[in-house]
Each structure stands twice: as C-alpha cells, then as structure tokens.
PDB file of C-alpha atoms in Angstrom:
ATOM      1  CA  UNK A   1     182.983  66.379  88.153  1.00 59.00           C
ATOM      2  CA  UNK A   2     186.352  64.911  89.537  1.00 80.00           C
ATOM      3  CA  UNK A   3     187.456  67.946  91.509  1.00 93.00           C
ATOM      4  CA  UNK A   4     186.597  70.293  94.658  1.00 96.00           C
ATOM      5  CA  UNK A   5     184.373  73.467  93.484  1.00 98.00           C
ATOM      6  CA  UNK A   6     183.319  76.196  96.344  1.00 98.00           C
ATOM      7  CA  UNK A   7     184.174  79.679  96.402  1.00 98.00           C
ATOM      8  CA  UNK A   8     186.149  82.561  98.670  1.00 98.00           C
ATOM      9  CA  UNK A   9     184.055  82.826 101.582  1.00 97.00           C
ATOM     10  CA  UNK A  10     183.728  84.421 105.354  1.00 92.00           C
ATOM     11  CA  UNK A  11     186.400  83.385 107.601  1.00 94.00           C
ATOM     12  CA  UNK A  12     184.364  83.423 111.038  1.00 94.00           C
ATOM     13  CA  UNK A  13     181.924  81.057 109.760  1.00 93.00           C
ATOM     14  CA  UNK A  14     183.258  79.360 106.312  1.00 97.00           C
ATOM     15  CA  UNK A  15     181.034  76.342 106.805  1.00 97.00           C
ATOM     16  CA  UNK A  16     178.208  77.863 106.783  1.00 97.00           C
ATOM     17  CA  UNK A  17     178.785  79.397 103.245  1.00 97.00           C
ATOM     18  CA  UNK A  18     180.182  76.686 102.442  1.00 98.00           C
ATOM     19  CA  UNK A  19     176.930  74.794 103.104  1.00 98.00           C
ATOM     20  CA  UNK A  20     174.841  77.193 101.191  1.00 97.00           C
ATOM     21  CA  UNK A  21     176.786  76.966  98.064  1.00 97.00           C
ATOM     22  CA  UNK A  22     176.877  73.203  98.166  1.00 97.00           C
ATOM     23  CA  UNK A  23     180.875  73.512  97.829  1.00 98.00           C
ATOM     24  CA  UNK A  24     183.493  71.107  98.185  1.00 96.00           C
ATOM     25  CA  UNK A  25     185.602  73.217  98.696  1.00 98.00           C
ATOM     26  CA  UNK A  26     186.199  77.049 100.664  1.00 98.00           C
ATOM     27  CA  UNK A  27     189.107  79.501 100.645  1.00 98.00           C
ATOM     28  CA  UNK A  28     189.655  81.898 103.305  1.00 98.00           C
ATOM     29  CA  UNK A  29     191.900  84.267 105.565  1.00 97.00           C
ATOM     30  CA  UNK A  30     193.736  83.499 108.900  1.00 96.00           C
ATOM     31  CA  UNK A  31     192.629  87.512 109.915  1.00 89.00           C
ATOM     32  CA  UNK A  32     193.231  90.436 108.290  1.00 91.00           C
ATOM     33  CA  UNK A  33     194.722  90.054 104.948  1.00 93.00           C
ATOM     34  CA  UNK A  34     196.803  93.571 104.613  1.00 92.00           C
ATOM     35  CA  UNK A  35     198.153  92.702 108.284  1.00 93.00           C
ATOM     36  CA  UNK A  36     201.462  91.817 109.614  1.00 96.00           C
ATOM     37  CA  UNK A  37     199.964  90.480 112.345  1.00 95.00           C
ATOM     38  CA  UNK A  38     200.219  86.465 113.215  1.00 95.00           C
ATOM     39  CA  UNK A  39     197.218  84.772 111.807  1.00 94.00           C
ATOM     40  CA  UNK A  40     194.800  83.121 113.429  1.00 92.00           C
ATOM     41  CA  UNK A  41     191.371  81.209 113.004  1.00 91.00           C
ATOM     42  CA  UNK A  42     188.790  83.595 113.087  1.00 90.00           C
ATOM     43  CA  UNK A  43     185.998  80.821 113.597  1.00 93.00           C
ATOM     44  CA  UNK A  44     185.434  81.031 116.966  1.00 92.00           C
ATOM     45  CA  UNK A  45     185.597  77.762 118.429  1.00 94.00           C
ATOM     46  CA  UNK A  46     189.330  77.935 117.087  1.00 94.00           C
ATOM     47  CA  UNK A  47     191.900  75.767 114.762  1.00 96.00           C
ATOM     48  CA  UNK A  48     190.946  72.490 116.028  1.00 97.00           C
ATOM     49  CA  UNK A  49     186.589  72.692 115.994  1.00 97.00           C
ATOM     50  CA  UNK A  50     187.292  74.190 112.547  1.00 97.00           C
ATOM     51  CA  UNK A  51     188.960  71.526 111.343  1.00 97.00           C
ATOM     52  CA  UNK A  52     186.840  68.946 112.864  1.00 97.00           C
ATOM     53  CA  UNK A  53     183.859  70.583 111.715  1.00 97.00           C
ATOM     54  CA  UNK A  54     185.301  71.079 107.924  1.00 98.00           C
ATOM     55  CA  UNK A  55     186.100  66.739 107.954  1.00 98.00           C
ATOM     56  CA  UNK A  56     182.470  66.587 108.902  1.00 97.00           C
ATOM     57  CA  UNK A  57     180.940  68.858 106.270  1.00 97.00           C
ATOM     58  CA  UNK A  58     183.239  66.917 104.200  1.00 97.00           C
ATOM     59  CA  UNK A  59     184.570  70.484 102.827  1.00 98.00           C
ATOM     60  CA  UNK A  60     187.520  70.922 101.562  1.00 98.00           C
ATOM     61  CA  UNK A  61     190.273  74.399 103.134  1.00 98.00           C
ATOM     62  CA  UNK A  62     192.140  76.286 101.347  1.00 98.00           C
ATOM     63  CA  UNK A  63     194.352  78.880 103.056  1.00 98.00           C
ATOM     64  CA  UNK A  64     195.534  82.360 100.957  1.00 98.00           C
ATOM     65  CA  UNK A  65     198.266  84.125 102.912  1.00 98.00           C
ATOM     66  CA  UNK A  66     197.945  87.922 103.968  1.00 97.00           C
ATOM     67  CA  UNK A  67     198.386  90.379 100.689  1.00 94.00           C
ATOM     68  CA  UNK A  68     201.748  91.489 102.072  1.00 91.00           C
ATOM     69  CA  UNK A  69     203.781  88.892 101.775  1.00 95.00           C
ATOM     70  CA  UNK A  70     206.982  89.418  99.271  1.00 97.00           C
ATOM     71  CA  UNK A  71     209.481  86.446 100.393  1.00 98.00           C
ATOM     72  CA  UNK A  72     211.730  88.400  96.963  1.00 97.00           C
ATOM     73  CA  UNK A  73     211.668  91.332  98.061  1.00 97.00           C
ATOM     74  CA  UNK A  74     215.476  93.055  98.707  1.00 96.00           C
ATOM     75  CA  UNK A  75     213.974  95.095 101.587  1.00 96.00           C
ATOM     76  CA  UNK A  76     214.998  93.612 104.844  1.00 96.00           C
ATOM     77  CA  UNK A  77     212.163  95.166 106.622  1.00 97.00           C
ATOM     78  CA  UNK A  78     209.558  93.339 103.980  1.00 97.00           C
ATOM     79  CA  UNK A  79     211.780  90.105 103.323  1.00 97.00           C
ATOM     80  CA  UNK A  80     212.544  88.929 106.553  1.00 97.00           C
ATOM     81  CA  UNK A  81     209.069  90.036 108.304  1.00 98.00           C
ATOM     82  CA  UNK A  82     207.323  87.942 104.984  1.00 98.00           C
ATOM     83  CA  UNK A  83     209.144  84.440 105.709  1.00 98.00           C
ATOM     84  CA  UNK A  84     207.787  84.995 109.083  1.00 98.00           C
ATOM     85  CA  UNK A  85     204.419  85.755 108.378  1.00 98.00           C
ATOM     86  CA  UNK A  86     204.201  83.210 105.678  1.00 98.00           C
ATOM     87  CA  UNK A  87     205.670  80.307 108.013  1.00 98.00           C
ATOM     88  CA  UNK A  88     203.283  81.254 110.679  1.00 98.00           C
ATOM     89  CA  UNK A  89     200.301  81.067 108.000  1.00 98.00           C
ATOM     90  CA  UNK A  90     201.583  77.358 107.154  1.00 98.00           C
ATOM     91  CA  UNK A  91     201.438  76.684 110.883  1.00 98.00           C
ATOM     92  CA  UNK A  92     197.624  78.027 111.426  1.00 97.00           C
ATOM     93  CA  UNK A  93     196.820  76.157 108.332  1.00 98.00           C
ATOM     94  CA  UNK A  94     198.172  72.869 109.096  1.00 98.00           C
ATOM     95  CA  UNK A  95     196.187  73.287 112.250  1.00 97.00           C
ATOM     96  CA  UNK A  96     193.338  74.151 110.348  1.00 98.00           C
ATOM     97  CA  UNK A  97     193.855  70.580 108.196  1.00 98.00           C
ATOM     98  CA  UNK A  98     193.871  72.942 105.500  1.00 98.00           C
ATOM     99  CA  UNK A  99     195.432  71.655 101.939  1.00 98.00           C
ATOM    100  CA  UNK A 100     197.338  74.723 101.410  1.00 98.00           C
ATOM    101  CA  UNK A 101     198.464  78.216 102.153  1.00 98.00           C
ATOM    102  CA  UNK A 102     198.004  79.979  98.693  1.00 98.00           C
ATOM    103  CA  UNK A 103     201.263  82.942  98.365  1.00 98.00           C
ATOM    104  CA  UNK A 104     201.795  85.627  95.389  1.00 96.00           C
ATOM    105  CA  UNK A 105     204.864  85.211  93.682  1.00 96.00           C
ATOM    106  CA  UNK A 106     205.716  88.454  95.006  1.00 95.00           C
ATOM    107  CA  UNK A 107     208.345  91.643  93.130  1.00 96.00           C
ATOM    108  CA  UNK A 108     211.302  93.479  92.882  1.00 95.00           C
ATOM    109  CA  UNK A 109     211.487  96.771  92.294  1.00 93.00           C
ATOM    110  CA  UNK A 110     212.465  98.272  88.663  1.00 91.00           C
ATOM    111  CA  UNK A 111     216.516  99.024  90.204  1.00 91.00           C
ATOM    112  CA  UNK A 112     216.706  95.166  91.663  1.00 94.00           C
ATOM    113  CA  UNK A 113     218.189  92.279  90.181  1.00 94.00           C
ATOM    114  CA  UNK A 114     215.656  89.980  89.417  1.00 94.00           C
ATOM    115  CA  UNK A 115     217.478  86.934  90.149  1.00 96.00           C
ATOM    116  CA  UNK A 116     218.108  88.311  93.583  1.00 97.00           C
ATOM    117  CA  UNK A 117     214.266  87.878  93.707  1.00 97.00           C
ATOM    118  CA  UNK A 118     214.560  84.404  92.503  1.00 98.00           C
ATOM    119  CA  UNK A 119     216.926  83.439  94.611  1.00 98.00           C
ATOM    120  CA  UNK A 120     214.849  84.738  97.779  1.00 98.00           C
ATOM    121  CA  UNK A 121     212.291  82.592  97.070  1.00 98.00           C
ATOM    122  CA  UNK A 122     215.065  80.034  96.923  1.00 98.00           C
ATOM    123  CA  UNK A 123     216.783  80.515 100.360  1.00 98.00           C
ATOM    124  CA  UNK A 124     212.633  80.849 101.691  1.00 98.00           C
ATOM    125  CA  UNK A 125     211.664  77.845 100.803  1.00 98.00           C
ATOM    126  CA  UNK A 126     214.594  76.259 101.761  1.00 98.00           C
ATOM    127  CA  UNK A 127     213.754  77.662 105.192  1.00 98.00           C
ATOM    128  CA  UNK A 128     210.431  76.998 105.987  1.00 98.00           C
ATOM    129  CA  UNK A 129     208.725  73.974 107.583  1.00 98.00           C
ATOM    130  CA  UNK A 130     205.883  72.781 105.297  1.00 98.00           C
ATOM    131  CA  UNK A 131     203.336  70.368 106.890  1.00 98.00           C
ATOM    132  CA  UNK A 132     201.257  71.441 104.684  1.00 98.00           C
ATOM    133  CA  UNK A 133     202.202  72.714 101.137  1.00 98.00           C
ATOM    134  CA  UNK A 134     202.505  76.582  99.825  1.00 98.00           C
ATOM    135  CA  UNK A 135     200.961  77.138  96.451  1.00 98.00           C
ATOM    136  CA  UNK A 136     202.546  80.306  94.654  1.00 98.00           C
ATOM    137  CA  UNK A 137     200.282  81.965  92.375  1.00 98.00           C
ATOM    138  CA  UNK A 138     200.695  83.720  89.308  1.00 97.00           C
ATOM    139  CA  UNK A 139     199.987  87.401  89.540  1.00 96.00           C
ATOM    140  CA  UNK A 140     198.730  89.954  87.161  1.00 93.00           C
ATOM    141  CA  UNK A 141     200.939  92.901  86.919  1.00 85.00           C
ATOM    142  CA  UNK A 142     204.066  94.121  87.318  1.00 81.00           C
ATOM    143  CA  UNK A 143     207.240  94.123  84.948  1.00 79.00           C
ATOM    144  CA  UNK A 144     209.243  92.554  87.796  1.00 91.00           C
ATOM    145  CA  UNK A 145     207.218  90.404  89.425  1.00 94.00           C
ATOM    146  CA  UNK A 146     208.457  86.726  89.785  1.00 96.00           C
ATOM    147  CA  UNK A 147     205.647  84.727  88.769  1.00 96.00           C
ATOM    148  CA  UNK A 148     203.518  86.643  86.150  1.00 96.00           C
ATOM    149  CA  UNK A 149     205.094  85.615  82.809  1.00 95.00           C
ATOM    150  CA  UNK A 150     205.736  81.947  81.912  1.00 97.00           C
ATOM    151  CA  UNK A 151     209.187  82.699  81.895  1.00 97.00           C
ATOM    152  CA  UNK A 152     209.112  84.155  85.035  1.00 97.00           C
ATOM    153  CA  UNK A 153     207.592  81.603  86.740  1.00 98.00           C
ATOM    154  CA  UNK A 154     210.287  79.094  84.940  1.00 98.00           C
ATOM    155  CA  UNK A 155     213.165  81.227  86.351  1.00 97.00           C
ATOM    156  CA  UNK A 156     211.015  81.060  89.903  1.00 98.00           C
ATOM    157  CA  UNK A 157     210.900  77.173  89.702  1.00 98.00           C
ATOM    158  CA  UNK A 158     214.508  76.828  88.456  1.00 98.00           C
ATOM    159  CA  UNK A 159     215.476  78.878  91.177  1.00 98.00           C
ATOM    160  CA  UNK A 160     213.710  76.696  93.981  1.00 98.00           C
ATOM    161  CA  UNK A 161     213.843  72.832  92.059  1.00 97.00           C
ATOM    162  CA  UNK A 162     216.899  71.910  94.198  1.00 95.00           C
ATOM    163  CA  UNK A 163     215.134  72.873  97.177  1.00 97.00           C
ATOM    164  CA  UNK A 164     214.886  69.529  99.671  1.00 97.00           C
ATOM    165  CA  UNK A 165     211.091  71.047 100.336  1.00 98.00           C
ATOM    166  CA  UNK A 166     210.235  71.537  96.869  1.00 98.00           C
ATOM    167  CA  UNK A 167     207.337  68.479  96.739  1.00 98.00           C
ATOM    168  CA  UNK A 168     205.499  70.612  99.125  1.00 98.00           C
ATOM    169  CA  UNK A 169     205.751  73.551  96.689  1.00 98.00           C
ATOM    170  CA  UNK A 170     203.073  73.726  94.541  1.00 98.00           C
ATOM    171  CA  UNK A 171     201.064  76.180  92.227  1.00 98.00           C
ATOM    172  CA  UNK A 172     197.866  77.940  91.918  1.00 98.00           C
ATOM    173  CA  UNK A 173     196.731  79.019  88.698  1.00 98.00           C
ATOM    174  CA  UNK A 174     194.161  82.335  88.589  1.00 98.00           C
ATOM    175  CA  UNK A 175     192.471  82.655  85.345  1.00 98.00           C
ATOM    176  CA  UNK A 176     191.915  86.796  85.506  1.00 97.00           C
ATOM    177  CA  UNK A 177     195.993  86.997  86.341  1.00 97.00           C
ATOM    178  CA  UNK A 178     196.645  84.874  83.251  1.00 97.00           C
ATOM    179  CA  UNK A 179     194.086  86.945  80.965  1.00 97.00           C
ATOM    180  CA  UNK A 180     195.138  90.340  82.592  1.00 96.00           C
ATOM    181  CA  UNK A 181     199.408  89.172  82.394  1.00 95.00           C
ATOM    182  CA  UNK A 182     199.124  88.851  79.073  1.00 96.00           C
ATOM    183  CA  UNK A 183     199.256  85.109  78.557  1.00 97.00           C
ATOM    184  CA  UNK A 184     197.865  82.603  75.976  1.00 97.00           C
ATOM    185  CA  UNK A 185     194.827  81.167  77.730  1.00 98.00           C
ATOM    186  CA  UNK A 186     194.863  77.884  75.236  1.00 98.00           C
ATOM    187  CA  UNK A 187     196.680  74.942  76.221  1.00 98.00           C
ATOM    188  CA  UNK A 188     198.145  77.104  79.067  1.00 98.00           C
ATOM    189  CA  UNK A 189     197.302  74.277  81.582  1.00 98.00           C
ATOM    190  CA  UNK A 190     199.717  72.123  80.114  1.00 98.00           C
ATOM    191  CA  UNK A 191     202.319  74.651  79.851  1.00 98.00           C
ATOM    192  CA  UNK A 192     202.525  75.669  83.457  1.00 98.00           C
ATOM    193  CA  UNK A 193     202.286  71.845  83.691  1.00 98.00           C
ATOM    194  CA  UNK A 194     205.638  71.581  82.072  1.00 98.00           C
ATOM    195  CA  UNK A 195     207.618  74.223  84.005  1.00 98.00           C
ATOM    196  CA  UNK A 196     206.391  73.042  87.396  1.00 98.00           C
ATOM    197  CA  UNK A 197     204.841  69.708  87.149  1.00 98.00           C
ATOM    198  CA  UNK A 198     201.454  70.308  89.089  1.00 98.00           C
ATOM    199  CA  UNK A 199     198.729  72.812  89.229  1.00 98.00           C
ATOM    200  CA  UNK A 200     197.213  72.310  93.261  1.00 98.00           C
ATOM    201  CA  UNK A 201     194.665  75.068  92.899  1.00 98.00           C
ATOM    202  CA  UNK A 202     193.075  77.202  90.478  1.00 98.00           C
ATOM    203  CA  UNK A 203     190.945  80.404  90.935  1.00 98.00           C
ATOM    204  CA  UNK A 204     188.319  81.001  88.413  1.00 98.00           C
ATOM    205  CA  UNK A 205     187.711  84.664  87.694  1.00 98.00           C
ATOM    206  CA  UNK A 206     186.833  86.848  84.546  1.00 98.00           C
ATOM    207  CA  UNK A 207     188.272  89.741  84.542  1.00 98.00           C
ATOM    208  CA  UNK A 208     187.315  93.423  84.292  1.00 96.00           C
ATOM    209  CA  UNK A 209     189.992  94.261  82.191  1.00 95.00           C
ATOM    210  CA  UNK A 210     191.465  93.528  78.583  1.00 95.00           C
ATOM    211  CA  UNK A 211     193.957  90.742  77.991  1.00 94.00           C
ATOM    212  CA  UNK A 212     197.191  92.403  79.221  1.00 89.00           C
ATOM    213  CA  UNK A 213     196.048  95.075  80.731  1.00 94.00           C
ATOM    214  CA  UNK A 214     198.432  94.131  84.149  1.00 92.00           C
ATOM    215  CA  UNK A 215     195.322  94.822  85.956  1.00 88.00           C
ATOM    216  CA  UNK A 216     194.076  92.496  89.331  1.00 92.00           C
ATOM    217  CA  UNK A 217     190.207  93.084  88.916  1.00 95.00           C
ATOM    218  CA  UNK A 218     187.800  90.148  89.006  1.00 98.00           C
ATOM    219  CA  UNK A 219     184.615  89.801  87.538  1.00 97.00           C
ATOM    220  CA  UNK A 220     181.934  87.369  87.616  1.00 98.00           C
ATOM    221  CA  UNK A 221     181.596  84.979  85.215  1.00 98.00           C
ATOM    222  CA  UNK A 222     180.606  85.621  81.375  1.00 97.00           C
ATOM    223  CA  UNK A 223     180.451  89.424  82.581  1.00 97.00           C
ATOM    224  CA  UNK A 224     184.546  90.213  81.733  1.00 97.00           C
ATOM    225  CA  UNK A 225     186.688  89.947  78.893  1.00 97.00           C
ATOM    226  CA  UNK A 226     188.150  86.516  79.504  1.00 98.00           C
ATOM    227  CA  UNK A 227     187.196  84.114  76.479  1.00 97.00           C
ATOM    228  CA  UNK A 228     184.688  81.721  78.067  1.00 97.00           C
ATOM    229  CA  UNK A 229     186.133  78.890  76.189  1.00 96.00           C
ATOM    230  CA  UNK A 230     189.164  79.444  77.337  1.00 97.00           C
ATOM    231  CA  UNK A 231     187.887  79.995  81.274  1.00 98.00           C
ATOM    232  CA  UNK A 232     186.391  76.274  81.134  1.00 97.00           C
ATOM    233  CA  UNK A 233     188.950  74.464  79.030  1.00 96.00           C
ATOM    234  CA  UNK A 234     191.680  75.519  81.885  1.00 98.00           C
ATOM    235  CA  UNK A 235     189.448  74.339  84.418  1.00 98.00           C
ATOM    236  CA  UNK A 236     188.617  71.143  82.898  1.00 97.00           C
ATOM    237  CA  UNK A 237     191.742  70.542  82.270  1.00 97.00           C
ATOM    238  CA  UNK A 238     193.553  71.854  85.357  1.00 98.00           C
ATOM    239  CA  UNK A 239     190.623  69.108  87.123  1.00 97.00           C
ATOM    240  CA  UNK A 240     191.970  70.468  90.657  1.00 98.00           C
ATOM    241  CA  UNK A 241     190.119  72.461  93.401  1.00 98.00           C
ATOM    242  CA  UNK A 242     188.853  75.321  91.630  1.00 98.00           C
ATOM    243  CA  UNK A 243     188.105  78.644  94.051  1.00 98.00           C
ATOM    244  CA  UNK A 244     185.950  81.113  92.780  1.00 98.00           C
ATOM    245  CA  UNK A 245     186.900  84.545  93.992  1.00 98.00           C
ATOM    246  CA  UNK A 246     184.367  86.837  91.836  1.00 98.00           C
ATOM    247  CA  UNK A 247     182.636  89.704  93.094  1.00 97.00           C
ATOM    248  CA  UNK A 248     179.814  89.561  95.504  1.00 97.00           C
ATOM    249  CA  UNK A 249     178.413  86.753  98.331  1.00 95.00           C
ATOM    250  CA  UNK A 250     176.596  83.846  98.402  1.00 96.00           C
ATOM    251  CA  UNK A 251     174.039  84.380  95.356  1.00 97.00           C
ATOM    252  CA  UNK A 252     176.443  86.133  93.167  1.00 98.00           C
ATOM    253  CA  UNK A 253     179.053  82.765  93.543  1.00 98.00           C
ATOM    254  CA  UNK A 254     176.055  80.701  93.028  1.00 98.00           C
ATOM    255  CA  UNK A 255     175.503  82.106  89.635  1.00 98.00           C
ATOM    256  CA  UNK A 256     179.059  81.909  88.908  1.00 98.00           C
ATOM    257  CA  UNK A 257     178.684  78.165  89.781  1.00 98.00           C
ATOM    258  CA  UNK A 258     175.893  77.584  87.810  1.00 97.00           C
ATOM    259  CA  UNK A 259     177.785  79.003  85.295  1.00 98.00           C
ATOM    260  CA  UNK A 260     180.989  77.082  85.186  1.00 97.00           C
ATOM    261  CA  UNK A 261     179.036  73.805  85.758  1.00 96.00           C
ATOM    262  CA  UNK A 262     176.610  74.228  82.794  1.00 95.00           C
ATOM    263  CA  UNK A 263     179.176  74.696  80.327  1.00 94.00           C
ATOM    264  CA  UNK A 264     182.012  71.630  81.948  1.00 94.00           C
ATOM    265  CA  UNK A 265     178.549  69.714  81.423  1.00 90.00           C
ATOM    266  CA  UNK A 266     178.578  70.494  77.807  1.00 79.00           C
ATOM    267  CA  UNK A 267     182.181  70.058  77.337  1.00 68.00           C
ATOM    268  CA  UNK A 268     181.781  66.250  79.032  1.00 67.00           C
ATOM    269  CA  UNK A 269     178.870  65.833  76.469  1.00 59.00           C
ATOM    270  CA  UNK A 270     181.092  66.724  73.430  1.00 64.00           C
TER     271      UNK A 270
END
C-alpha cells in the first residue's frame, strides 16, 4: 500500500495507539474540541517530545481543528474568534511536525448571502500564516454550508484560488459526509480532483445513515449504508493518508483496518 493508514486516536498518548494499531498514520486534538480555548499538546512531555517521538515511531500527525470553527460565518463574535483559533491550531501543529490542521468548511445561516461565506474563507486564508497546510473538509449537512455539495466546494475554491497561500490549502475528503451529502460516490475522487487539484487526507467512515440523509454519524466499516465498493475505490484511488474515525477504540479500528486492507488487497489482485 502506497499511503499512511492509522486511525483517530487519544491525544495524551497518540503513540501508543498508534503502536498498537500498527498505523502510519494518527489524527488527533490540540484539547478540547468544542473549546475556544488555545490549543495545546495534550501529550505531556509537550509539542517538541511529541514530535520527536512521532519521527521516531516513524508515524505520521494529523491535526483536526476544534468543532467550532466557522471562518464564513457573518457573526463577528464566531468569525473573528474562528481565524484566531484556527491560526493558533496551525501554530501548535507546526510545532507538533504535524502534516496538517484538518477545518470544516463551515455555514451560513438560511438569511446570509452565501458568497459572503465564500468570500470569508477568502479574506481567512489570505490572513493566516501556514507553515503547515489547512485541509478543509467536506461536511455532511446543511443547505448552506460551504463545502458539502460539489458545487459548493467549487464556489469555496474559486473564492480562495487567487489567494497567495492557496498551495498550502488543501482538502480532506470524508467518505460518510460524501454518502450522507448526497453525492455520487463513483469516480468522485477525480471530481474533487478537478475542482481543487489535490485530496491531502481522507477519512474512511460508513455511515449510519442513508445516502443524503445530511446526517454526521459514522459507522464502522461494512456495518452502514455506504456501498463498500464505493468506500475502497475512493480510497484506492484518493492513495493519500487515510484516517479512520469509526466508532469505538483500539480493537474496533483494528477490525475496520482489517477490513479496508482485505478488500484494497483484492482490488490490487484484479
């Protein structure tokens, strides 16, 4: 297999699952996730033995930035507080020698202007300081979020293209957001391809729910209603770090490995 495979794990001690799933790769939280309050390494040796202790393991970080975040938003008091948060997430994970700080694409509400929204996430970018990259994801739900539909996320990347940081603006694909947004699952790699020209990181979750549904709920593996065919082929052919973020710990994402591998063998075998 070309690319990094691990799973969402612990933040105080990420190595350590990390280790007992064999991954390549780990995702995990500077703090609390549904705080506003500025991130931080929960390992606790700190930023530096983390990251020192990941290039040993030979593992692979990913960062995903606190739930709250919404860079669109026409709020002041959620706008302005989320490019702060958000540039202070790149900060700890640069530290970290993290590859990324995953983001949600983020909403407006159902009176906004949508390409208000869009152009938010234009005057953001332009505004942070990437030494690392941000990786917006697609999201599930929402009739005006900014990055569930593929048209949506087209408008997004319009909007931020002429950015001077846009090379260190990438995307992460989540299967169960795809499935539960409504989107065609086959050849949707190369589509998302097309409208932003890279795919950095992908989650790989089923999901509870029916195909557009609008509903964020994950499921393990072969246990939800995403087409399994369609789960691997964006996988294989996304061939970047792939996070699992199913239900469950350690012997719940093993299975959910074991899965996914088994059936990318067969589709190398074909």
């Amino acid at each position: 297999m070309s690319f990094p495979l691990g799973a969402h794990v612990d933040s105080v001690n990420p190595l350590a699952d990390a280790a007992a799933l064999g991954a390549d790769v780990v995702q995990i939280f500077l703090g609390d996730p549904q705080s506003w309050k500025k991130p931080a390494p929960l390992y606790p040796e700190g930023a530096e033995a983390l990251k020192q202790a990941a290039i040993d393991a030979g593992v692979k970080l990913v960062i995903h930035a606190p739930y709250a975040l919404n860079v669109a938003s026409l709020n002041n008091r959620v706008r302005i507080p989320s490019r702060k948060l958000l540039q202070q997430t790149v900060d700890e994970a640069a530290a970290v020698g993290a590859l990324g700080v995953v983001v949600h694409g983020g909403h407006v509400t159902a009176n906004d202007d949508p390409a208000v929204g869009y152009d938010n996430w234009r005057k953001c970018v332009d505004g942070l300081k990437l030494p690392v990259p941000i990786f917006i994801e697609n999201t599930a739900g929402g009739g005006n979020a900014m990055a569930r539909q593929e048209e949506s996320i087209a408008r997004l990347w319009d909007a931020i293209s002429g950015s001077e940081n846009i090379s260190q603006v990438g995307f992460c694909l989540d299967t169960c957001h795809a499935h539960a947004g409504g989107l065609e699952l086959d050849g949707l790699v190369g589509r998302i391809k097309a409208i932003t020209g890279r795919i950095d990181v992908v989650h790989c979750n089923d999901s509870r729910d029916a195909a557009g549904s609008g509903a964020d709920r994950h499921a393990n593996l072969g246990e939800g209603f995403v087409d399994p065919e369609l789960l691997v082929q964006i996988v294989r052919d996304a061939a970047a770090p792939t996070v699992l973020e199913t239900p469950g710990g350690t012997l719940e994402h093993l299975a959910d490995m074991k899965w996914l591998l088994e059936r990318l063998a067969d589709w190398t075998a074909r």
